[in-house]
Tab-separated table of C-alpha atoms in Angstrom:
chain	number	residue	atom	x	y	z
A	1	MET	CA	-82.910	1.565	-44.117
A	2	ARG	CA	-81.044	2.948	-40.942
A	3	LYS	CA	-81.238	-0.299	-39.155
A	4	THR	CA	-79.457	-1.923	-42.410
A	5	VAL	CA	-76.699	0.549	-42.432
A	6	ILE	CA	-76.086	0.312	-38.626
A	7	GLY	CA	-76.098	-3.489	-38.930
A	8	THR	CA	-73.579	-3.269	-42.136
A	9	LEU	CA	-71.641	-1.218	-39.916
A	10	VAL	CA	-71.383	-3.678	-36.782
A	11	LEU	CA	-70.780	-6.594	-39.124
A	12	LEU	CA	-67.804	-4.738	-40.589
A	13	VAL	CA	-66.470	-3.477	-37.446
A	14	VAL	CA	-66.635	-7.100	-36.006
A	15	GLY	CA	-64.936	-8.432	-39.120
A	16	LEU	CA	-62.221	-5.853	-39.042
A	17	LEU	CA	-61.629	-6.751	-35.171
A	18	VAL	CA	-61.520	-10.573	-35.854
A	19	PHE	CA	-59.139	-10.120	-39.055
A	20	PHE	CA	-56.906	-7.829	-37.045
A	21	ASN	CA	-56.754	-10.356	-34.061
A	22	VAL	CA	-56.215	-13.405	-36.278
A	23	PRO	CA	-52.264	-12.875	-36.197
A	24	THR	CA	-52.307	-13.188	-32.417
A	25	ILE	CA	-54.447	-16.266	-32.629
A	26	VAL	CA	-52.182	-17.635	-35.408
A	27	ASP	CA	-49.092	-17.076	-33.524
A	28	GLY	CA	-50.349	-18.660	-30.197
A	29	HIS	CA	-51.565	-21.748	-32.285
A	30	MET	CA	-48.388	-22.371	-34.518
A	31	ASN	CA	-45.532	-21.370	-31.872
A	32	THR	CA	-46.028	-23.777	-29.164
A	33	VAL	CA	-44.215	-25.835	-26.564
A	34	THR	CA	-44.579	-29.391	-25.356
A	35	HIS	CA	-44.513	-28.303	-21.694
A	36	PRO	CA	-45.033	-24.825	-20.325
A	37	ALA	CA	-42.539	-22.828	-18.393
A	38	PRO	CA	-40.986	-22.862	-15.810
A	39	TYR	CA	-38.431	-25.488	-16.850
A	40	ALA	CA	-36.337	-27.274	-14.381
A	41	ALA	CA	-32.548	-28.025	-14.599
A	42	SER	CA	-30.241	-29.358	-11.835
A	43	ALA	CA	-28.281	-26.907	-9.742
A	44	PRO	CA	-24.980	-27.820	-11.551
A	45	ALA	CA	-26.528	-27.631	-14.962
A	46	THR	CA	-28.038	-24.212	-14.109
A	47	ALA	CA	-24.485	-23.090	-12.808
A	48	ALA	CA	-22.848	-24.432	-15.859
A	49	HIS	CA	-25.239	-22.778	-18.062
A	50	GLN	CA	-24.825	-19.467	-16.674
A	51	ALA	CA	-20.994	-19.329	-17.325
A	52	LEU	CA	-21.895	-19.925	-21.123
A	53	PHE	CA	-21.889	-17.666	-24.139
A	54	VAL	CA	-24.911	-19.002	-25.708
A	55	ALA	CA	-25.622	-18.313	-29.409
A	56	ASP	CA	-28.657	-19.400	-31.393
A	57	LEU	CA	-28.523	-19.078	-35.129
A	58	HIS	CA	-32.368	-18.973	-36.023
A	59	ASP	CA	-35.592	-17.243	-34.708
A	60	ASP	CA	-38.557	-15.808	-36.492
A	61	ALA	CA	-40.040	-13.695	-34.036
A	62	LEU	CA	-39.817	-10.619	-36.417
A	63	LEU	CA	-42.571	-12.204	-38.301
A	64	TRP	CA	-45.120	-11.929	-35.626
A	65	ASN	CA	-46.969	-8.971	-34.055
A	66	ARG	CA	-44.998	-8.753	-30.882
A	67	ASP	CA	-42.768	-6.370	-29.259
A	68	LEU	CA	-39.361	-7.793	-28.671
A	69	LEU	CA	-38.843	-5.876	-25.541
A	70	GLN	CA	-42.022	-7.192	-23.931
A	71	ARG	CA	-42.394	-10.679	-22.099
A	72	TYR	CA	-45.328	-12.763	-23.713
A	73	GLU	CA	-47.104	-16.157	-22.913
A	74	ARG	CA	-47.185	-17.139	-26.464
A	75	GLY	CA	-44.531	-18.102	-28.823
A	76	HIS	CA	-40.628	-18.778	-27.880
A	77	VAL	CA	-38.640	-15.477	-27.852
A	78	ASP	CA	-38.648	-12.080	-26.546
A	79	LEU	CA	-35.877	-9.888	-25.014
A	80	PRO	CA	-36.918	-10.876	-21.412
A	81	ARG	CA	-37.043	-14.769	-22.122
A	82	LEU	CA	-33.734	-14.740	-24.087
A	83	LEU	CA	-32.149	-12.817	-20.810
A	84	ASP	CA	-33.604	-15.529	-18.489
A	85	GLY	CA	-32.409	-18.159	-20.646
A	86	HIS	CA	-28.898	-16.508	-20.809
A	87	VAL	CA	-28.754	-16.206	-24.576
A	88	ALA	CA	-25.823	-13.801	-25.460
A	89	LEU	CA	-26.406	-13.855	-29.110
A	90	GLN	CA	-29.703	-14.364	-31.311
A	91	VAL	CA	-30.036	-14.373	-35.099
A	92	PHE	CA	-33.216	-12.914	-36.113
A	93	ALA	CA	-34.434	-13.981	-39.649
A	94	THR	CA	-36.899	-12.380	-41.741
A	95	VAL	CA	-39.683	-14.637	-43.450
A	96	THR	CA	-41.159	-12.728	-46.301
A	97	LYS	CA	-43.104	-15.314	-48.309
A	98	THR	CA	-44.377	-18.803	-47.780
A	99	PRO	CA	-46.628	-20.777	-50.031
A	100	LYS	CA	-50.183	-21.734	-49.064
A	101	GLY	CA	-50.426	-25.533	-48.130
A	102	LEU	CA	-46.978	-25.389	-47.190
A	103	ASN	CA	-45.257	-28.946	-46.910
A	104	TYR	CA	-41.740	-30.483	-46.690
A	105	GLU	CA	-41.810	-32.282	-49.769
A	106	ARG	CA	-42.987	-29.938	-53.015
A	107	ASN	CA	-44.024	-26.275	-52.884
A	108	GLY	CA	-44.543	-24.008	-55.880
A	109	SER	CA	-43.747	-20.164	-55.724
A	110	ASP	CA	-47.243	-18.961	-56.894
A	111	THR	CA	-49.094	-18.411	-53.697
A	112	ASP	CA	-48.244	-16.629	-50.566
A	113	SER	CA	-49.533	-16.718	-47.071
A	114	ILE	CA	-47.648	-13.684	-45.836
A	115	THR	CA	-49.430	-10.991	-47.616
A	116	LEU	CA	-52.547	-11.499	-45.536
A	117	LEU	CA	-50.615	-11.455	-42.281
A	118	ALA	CA	-48.935	-8.437	-43.316
A	119	MET	CA	-52.180	-6.874	-43.954
A	120	ALA	CA	-53.797	-8.040	-40.691
A	121	GLN	CA	-50.640	-6.811	-38.766
A	122	ARG	CA	-50.965	-3.506	-40.223
A	123	TRP	CA	-47.740	-3.412	-41.801
A	124	PRO	CA	-47.015	-0.557	-44.358
A	125	THR	CA	-48.623	-0.923	-47.603
A	126	ALA	CA	-45.409	-1.093	-49.396
A	127	THR	CA	-45.048	-4.493	-47.853
A	128	TRP	CA	-48.251	-5.791	-49.036
A	129	ASN	CA	-46.653	-6.358	-52.757
A	130	SER	CA	-42.829	-6.235	-52.094
A	131	LEU	CA	-40.588	-9.077	-50.351
A	132	LEU	CA	-37.923	-6.470	-50.200
A	133	ALA	CA	-40.201	-3.940	-48.500
A	134	ARG	CA	-40.941	-6.985	-46.036
A	135	ALA	CA	-37.608	-7.705	-45.326
A	136	LEU	CA	-36.339	-3.934	-44.625
A	137	TYR	CA	-39.369	-3.448	-42.364
A	138	MET	CA	-38.746	-6.393	-40.177
A	139	GLY	CA	-35.134	-5.293	-39.959
A	140	GLU	CA	-36.483	-1.764	-38.946
A	141	LYS	CA	-38.327	-3.752	-36.281
A	142	LEU	CA	-35.308	-5.291	-34.936
A	143	HIS	CA	-33.306	-1.753	-34.953
A	144	ARG	CA	-36.236	0.023	-33.218
A	145	ALA	CA	-36.232	-2.579	-30.605
A	146	ALA	CA	-32.719	-2.059	-30.055
A	147	GLN	CA	-32.779	1.601	-29.850
A	148	ASP	CA	-35.651	1.250	-27.316
A	149	SER	CA	-33.765	-1.361	-25.165
A	150	GLN	CA	-31.434	0.710	-23.082
A	151	GLY	CA	-28.525	-1.214	-24.299
A	152	ARG	CA	-29.945	-4.448	-23.542
A	153	LEU	CA	-30.539	-5.413	-27.222
A	154	VAL	CA	-27.503	-4.662	-29.595
A	155	VAL	CA	-27.510	-5.085	-33.378
A	156	VAL	CA	-24.294	-6.380	-34.468
A	157	LYS	CA	-22.963	-5.635	-38.130
A	158	SER	CA	-19.173	-5.820	-38.086
A	159	ARG	CA	-16.512	-7.698	-36.362
A	160	GLN	CA	-15.740	-4.749	-34.314
A	161	ASP	CA	-19.308	-4.574	-33.153
A	162	LEU	CA	-19.252	-8.206	-31.993
A	163	GLN	CA	-15.764	-7.497	-30.211
A	164	ALA	CA	-17.292	-4.549	-28.342
A	165	PHE	CA	-20.278	-6.425	-27.412
A	166	ILE	CA	-18.317	-9.448	-25.952
A	167	GLN	CA	-16.423	-7.296	-23.875
A	168	ALA	CA	-19.415	-5.538	-22.550
A	169	TRP	CA	-21.072	-8.990	-21.946
A	170	SER	CA	-18.191	-10.348	-19.970
A	171	GLN	CA	-18.748	-7.315	-17.683
A	172	ASP	CA	-22.607	-7.474	-17.690
A	173	SER	CA	-24.189	-10.578	-19.316
A	174	HIS	CA	-27.727	-8.887	-18.911
A	175	ARG	CA	-27.618	-8.107	-22.793
A	176	VAL	CA	-28.215	-9.725	-25.927
A	177	ALA	CA	-26.580	-9.174	-29.457
A	178	ALA	CA	-28.884	-9.308	-32.416
A	179	ILE	CA	-27.686	-10.135	-35.888
A	180	LEU	CA	-30.280	-9.806	-39.024
A	181	ALA	CA	-30.686	-12.609	-41.714
A	182	THR	CA	-32.982	-13.650	-44.317
A	183	GLU	CA	-34.960	-16.666	-44.675
A	184	GLY	CA	-34.389	-16.941	-48.599
A	185	LEU	CA	-33.148	-14.307	-51.003
A	186	HIS	CA	-36.323	-13.784	-52.829
A	187	PRO	CA	-36.582	-10.121	-51.543
A	188	LEU	CA	-33.913	-9.524	-53.978
A	189	GLU	CA	-36.728	-9.592	-56.365
A	190	GLY	CA	-34.154	-10.637	-59.057
A	191	LYS	CA	-32.047	-7.560	-58.845
A	192	LEU	CA	-28.448	-8.143	-57.798
A	193	GLU	CA	-28.264	-4.468	-56.571
A	194	ASN	CA	-30.642	-5.373	-53.688
A	195	VAL	CA	-27.838	-7.104	-52.227
A	196	ASP	CA	-26.479	-3.728	-51.303
A	197	ARG	CA	-29.992	-2.705	-50.016
A	198	LEU	CA	-30.135	-5.661	-47.732
A	199	TYR	CA	-26.502	-5.063	-46.730
A	200	ASP	CA	-27.053	-1.372	-46.000
A	201	ALA	CA	-29.988	-2.391	-43.845
A	202	GLY	CA	-27.880	-4.324	-41.641
A	203	PHE	CA	-28.228	-7.792	-42.840
A	204	ARG	CA	-25.258	-10.182	-42.587
A	205	ILE	CA	-26.591	-13.559	-42.667
A	206	THR	CA	-28.365	-14.952	-45.958
A	207	GLY	CA	-30.186	-17.758	-46.362
A	208	LEU	CA	-30.607	-18.540	-50.145
A	209	THR	CA	-34.050	-20.416	-50.401
A	210	HIS	CA	-36.745	-21.121	-48.241
A	211	PHE	CA	-39.804	-23.243	-48.940
A	212	PHE	CA	-39.927	-22.746	-52.622
A	213	ASP	CA	-37.583	-22.523	-55.585
A	214	ASN	CA	-36.359	-18.856	-56.249
A	215	GLU	CA	-34.480	-16.857	-58.570
A	216	VAL	CA	-31.172	-17.707	-56.871
A	217	GLY	CA	-31.684	-21.605	-56.983
A	218	GLY	CA	-33.531	-24.550	-55.649
A	219	SER	CA	-35.137	-25.257	-52.414
A	220	ALA	CA	-35.230	-28.846	-50.486
A	221	HIS	CA	-39.033	-28.362	-50.739
A	222	GLY	CA	-39.477	-26.790	-54.172
A	223	LEU	CA	-40.773	-28.003	-57.463
A	224	GLU	CA	-37.387	-28.287	-59.470
A	225	LYS	CA	-35.006	-28.498	-56.416
A	226	GLY	CA	-32.005	-27.371	-58.762
A	227	GLY	CA	-28.805	-25.772	-58.405
A	228	LEU	CA	-27.615	-22.161	-58.559
A	229	THR	CA	-29.131	-20.355	-61.316
A	230	PRO	CA	-26.705	-18.042	-63.271
A	231	PHE	CA	-28.083	-15.234	-61.118
A	232	GLY	CA	-27.651	-17.280	-58.307
A	233	ARG	CA	-23.853	-17.693	-59.043
A	234	GLN	CA	-23.720	-13.667	-59.130
A	235	VAL	CA	-25.348	-13.533	-56.005
A	236	VAL	CA	-22.987	-15.963	-54.161
A	237	ALA	CA	-20.051	-14.218	-55.536
A	238	LYS	CA	-21.307	-10.841	-54.238
A	239	LEU	CA	-22.495	-11.974	-50.939
A	240	GLU	CA	-18.885	-13.115	-50.376
A	241	GLU	CA	-17.432	-10.053	-51.518
A	242	LYS	CA	-19.235	-7.973	-49.151
A	243	GLY	CA	-18.473	-10.181	-46.131
A	244	MET	CA	-22.182	-11.510	-45.706
A	245	LEU	CA	-22.600	-15.189	-44.530
A	246	ILE	CA	-24.243	-17.731	-46.866
A	247	ASP	CA	-26.923	-19.911	-45.210
A	248	LEU	CA	-27.742	-23.453	-46.673
A	249	ALA	CA	-30.737	-24.060	-44.557
A	250	HIS	CA	-33.550	-25.018	-46.780
A	251	ALA	CA	-31.152	-25.521	-49.877
A	252	SER	CA	-31.619	-28.398	-52.257
A	253	LYS	CA	-28.866	-30.900	-52.331
A	254	PRO	CA	-27.891	-29.573	-55.976
A	255	LEU	CA	-27.839	-26.119	-54.604
A	256	ILE	CA	-25.657	-26.953	-51.626
A	257	ASP	CA	-23.231	-28.804	-53.995
A	258	ASP	CA	-22.889	-25.678	-56.166
A	259	VAL	CA	-22.362	-23.368	-53.497
A	260	LEU	CA	-19.618	-25.624	-52.056
A	261	ALA	CA	-17.894	-25.754	-55.496
A	262	MET	CA	-17.700	-21.995	-55.641
A	263	ALA	CA	-17.461	-20.650	-51.802
A	264	LYS	CA	-14.271	-19.148	-50.743
A	265	ARG	CA	-15.451	-18.400	-47.228
A	266	PRO	CA	-17.033	-20.631	-44.517
A	267	LEU	CA	-20.500	-21.630	-44.928
A	268	LEU	CA	-23.267	-21.931	-42.381
A	269	VAL	CA	-26.340	-23.935	-42.229
A	270	SER	CA	-28.306	-22.096	-39.753
A	271	HIS	CA	-31.270	-24.542	-38.551
A	272	THR	CA	-31.351	-28.139	-39.581
A	273	GLY	CA	-31.491	-31.636	-38.562
A	274	VAL	CA	-28.932	-34.638	-39.642
A	275	ALA	CA	-30.209	-37.460	-41.805
A	276	GLY	CA	-28.183	-39.973	-39.511
A	277	THR	CA	-30.696	-39.289	-36.787
A	278	CYS	CA	-33.874	-37.913	-38.413
A	279	PRO	CA	-34.398	-38.684	-42.357
A	280	GLY	CA	-35.955	-35.650	-44.151
A	281	PRO	CA	-35.920	-33.755	-47.330
A	282	ARG	CA	-33.917	-30.753	-45.689
A	283	ASN	CA	-31.685	-32.780	-43.137
A	284	LEU	CA	-28.038	-32.772	-44.064
A	285	THR	CA	-26.195	-36.012	-45.281
A	286	ASP	CA	-23.043	-37.059	-43.688
A	287	ASP	CA	-21.159	-36.159	-47.264
A	288	HIS	CA	-22.708	-32.606	-46.977
A	289	LEU	CA	-22.048	-32.261	-43.259
A	290	ARG	CA	-18.452	-32.991	-43.561
A	291	ARG	CA	-18.112	-30.829	-46.776
A	292	ILE	CA	-19.451	-27.801	-45.009
A	293	ALA	CA	-17.360	-28.234	-41.980
A	294	ALA	CA	-14.302	-28.415	-44.337
A	295	THR	CA	-15.132	-24.889	-45.212
A	296	GLY	CA	-14.663	-23.962	-41.557
A	297	GLY	CA	-18.582	-23.506	-41.204
A	298	VAL	CA	-21.011	-24.415	-38.458
A	299	VAL	CA	-24.303	-26.399	-38.525
A	300	GLY	CA	-26.899	-25.419	-36.300
A	301	ILE	CA	-28.878	-28.292	-34.993
A	302	GLY	CA	-32.663	-27.511	-34.618
A	303	TYR	CA	-35.265	-28.405	-31.860
A	304	TRP	CA	-38.375	-29.172	-33.863
A	305	ASP	CA	-39.928	-32.593	-35.062
A	306	GLY	CA	-38.758	-31.989	-38.854
A	307	ALA	CA	-35.183	-31.618	-37.574
A	308	VAL	CA	-34.805	-34.208	-34.735
A	309	CYS	CA	-37.983	-36.178	-35.391
A	310	GLN	CA	-39.016	-35.879	-31.647
A	311	PRO	CA	-39.208	-32.216	-30.205
A	312	ASP	CA	-37.251	-33.047	-26.839
A	313	VAL	CA	-33.961	-32.735	-25.306
A	314	PRO	CA	-32.769	-36.342	-25.883
A	315	ALA	CA	-33.322	-36.003	-29.514
A	316	ILE	CA	-31.672	-32.857	-30.008
A	317	VAL	CA	-28.492	-34.013	-27.900
A	318	LYS	CA	-28.749	-37.319	-30.246
A	319	ALA	CA	-28.565	-35.151	-33.498
A	320	ILE	CA	-25.923	-33.018	-32.002
A	321	ARG	CA	-23.732	-36.123	-30.776
A	322	TYR	CA	-24.126	-37.430	-34.270
A	323	ALA	CA	-22.873	-34.306	-36.023
A	324	VAL	CA	-20.001	-33.961	-33.755
A	325	ASP	CA	-18.966	-37.623	-34.323
A	326	GLN	CA	-18.975	-37.075	-38.115
A	327	VAL	CA	-17.303	-33.535	-38.328
A	328	GLY	CA	-15.767	-32.794	-34.660
A	329	VAL	CA	-17.253	-30.331	-31.996
A	330	ALA	CA	-15.858	-27.075	-33.731
A	331	HIS	CA	-18.605	-27.196	-36.460
A	332	VAL	CA	-21.826	-27.614	-34.466
A	333	GLY	CA	-23.947	-25.105	-32.865
A	334	LEU	CA	-27.469	-24.393	-31.969
A	335	GLY	CA	-30.354	-23.381	-34.385
A	336	SER	CA	-33.476	-23.741	-32.793
A	337	ASP	CA	-35.978	-22.425	-35.270
A	338	PHE	CA	-37.775	-20.902	-32.433
A	339	ASP	CA	-41.137	-18.820	-33.568
A	340	GLY	CA	-40.921	-20.597	-37.021
A	341	ALA	CA	-44.463	-22.073	-36.603
A	342	THR	CA	-42.867	-24.958	-34.818
A	343	ARG	CA	-43.391	-27.099	-31.760
A	344	MET	CA	-40.384	-26.804	-29.234
A	345	PRO	CA	-39.652	-28.609	-25.927
A	346	PHE	CA	-39.279	-25.225	-24.371
A	347	ASP	CA	-39.009	-21.468	-25.006
A	348	ALA	CA	-35.800	-19.543	-24.663
A	349	THR	CA	-36.038	-19.828	-20.873
A	350	GLY	CA	-35.666	-23.581	-21.020
A	351	LEU	CA	-31.908	-23.603	-22.535
A	352	PRO	CA	-30.548	-24.839	-19.248
A	353	GLN	CA	-32.155	-28.084	-19.980
A	354	LEU	CA	-30.190	-28.464	-23.135
A	355	THR	CA	-26.973	-27.734	-21.242
A	356	GLU	CA	-27.803	-30.568	-18.863
A	357	GLY	CA	-28.436	-32.823	-21.418
A	358	LEU	CA	-25.294	-32.416	-23.178
A	359	MET	CA	-23.835	-32.772	-19.602
A	360	ALA	CA	-25.682	-36.136	-19.006
A	361	ALA	CA	-24.553	-37.106	-22.623
A	362	GLY	CA	-20.919	-37.160	-21.687
A	363	PHE	CA	-19.752	-33.689	-23.319
A	364	ASN	CA	-16.854	-31.921	-21.391
A	365	ALA	CA	-17.099	-28.263	-20.241
A	366	GLY	CA	-14.987	-27.224	-23.284
A	367	ASP	CA	-17.260	-29.073	-25.916
A	368	ILE	CA	-20.306	-27.715	-24.410
A	369	ARG	CA	-18.773	-24.164	-24.520
A	370	ALA	CA	-18.242	-24.837	-28.049
A	371	ILE	CA	-21.443	-26.334	-28.938
A	372	MET	CA	-23.765	-23.534	-26.786
A	373	GLY	CA	-22.495	-20.706	-28.531
A	374	GLY	CA	-18.510	-20.699	-28.931
A	375	ASN	CA	-18.473	-21.904	-32.360
A	376	VAL	CA	-20.886	-19.359	-33.275
A	377	GLN	CA	-18.798	-16.595	-31.753
A	378	ARG	CA	-15.532	-17.742	-33.488
A	379	LEU	CA	-17.367	-18.090	-36.971
A	380	LEU	CA	-18.602	-14.477	-36.943
A	381	LEU	CA	-15.450	-12.937	-35.544
A	382	GLN	CA	-13.907	-14.507	-38.633
A	383	THR	CA	-16.392	-13.690	-41.300
A	384	LEU	CA	-18.318	-10.539	-40.207
A	385	PRO	CA	-17.108	-7.599	-42.219
A	386	THR	CA	-14.436	-5.305	-40.799
A	387	ILE	CA	-15.897	-1.534	-40.501
């Protein structure tokens, strides 16, 4: 009997150890690079890169069991690697629900893979059943990291915050501004007042949908792929009223059309590709590129295969060139989708290679400054709420 009890306890302990280590294994397996660091770039490209204000519109590091302040061998982003890559501003998204069997074509909303991940990573029990609690918890992770960073990671919530950061960064670029974003608005849980909860927690960019249709509207990967719901129209109006930037990444085409029809402020697509170089369910048509740009918005070009078909610098530069030719250089930026269960050409330390790719493609210095971060800086200074 005693041996049976001991054996059962051993199996239980081993099972728990395996369960709690699964997220690290999954992170390392899903967030990969085609070539490991270090990443070589020419001396002229490296020098040019060091003069840039680099801004990236989408990273999912908050989902994973990593300390943002520590350097890791897995994944794509942490503060040390952002600093090595001379990133000045990083948008951190909160992934709160993903369907099992996730795919680009068609997903229901009746399953979820994040619940087990939250349990295995020992998130607070409130996050096990509440999408809002998950978003708020990941936001707290970012705030705690900033508080412990000795001023090297700064959460930006207003135009004044960003202006102060830019001034400090111009004197000492060994710091990164961070902005909180949602990967879909299912954390609202169907309640308009939860927009205020997210705003008060520091969220300033709001993706409307992710890989499934939700209470706000249709996903490019959902079952119905519809437009804004009546609730979604209320949400869009409230987001604009509060000065929160609307992100159309993952939105269905009817949803994009509906938001364009009612938006009074610039719109964002944080991480995407363009159908002109890489056809796909979520990649923007020329018409949508032009209409989003006409709002004064910015489109962030991603680095992974679903966005640019081939995860390498030439494919990223090709998509950037195409978008610039369609809408002008002022409306194109970077939207890596680092740490989004993606395979990338490099981690954050490899960004000088992208600067070199843009130089080789014939972009002038002013265009490169705009694409690599100047356009995002301008958009945020225009759209972030004032204190």
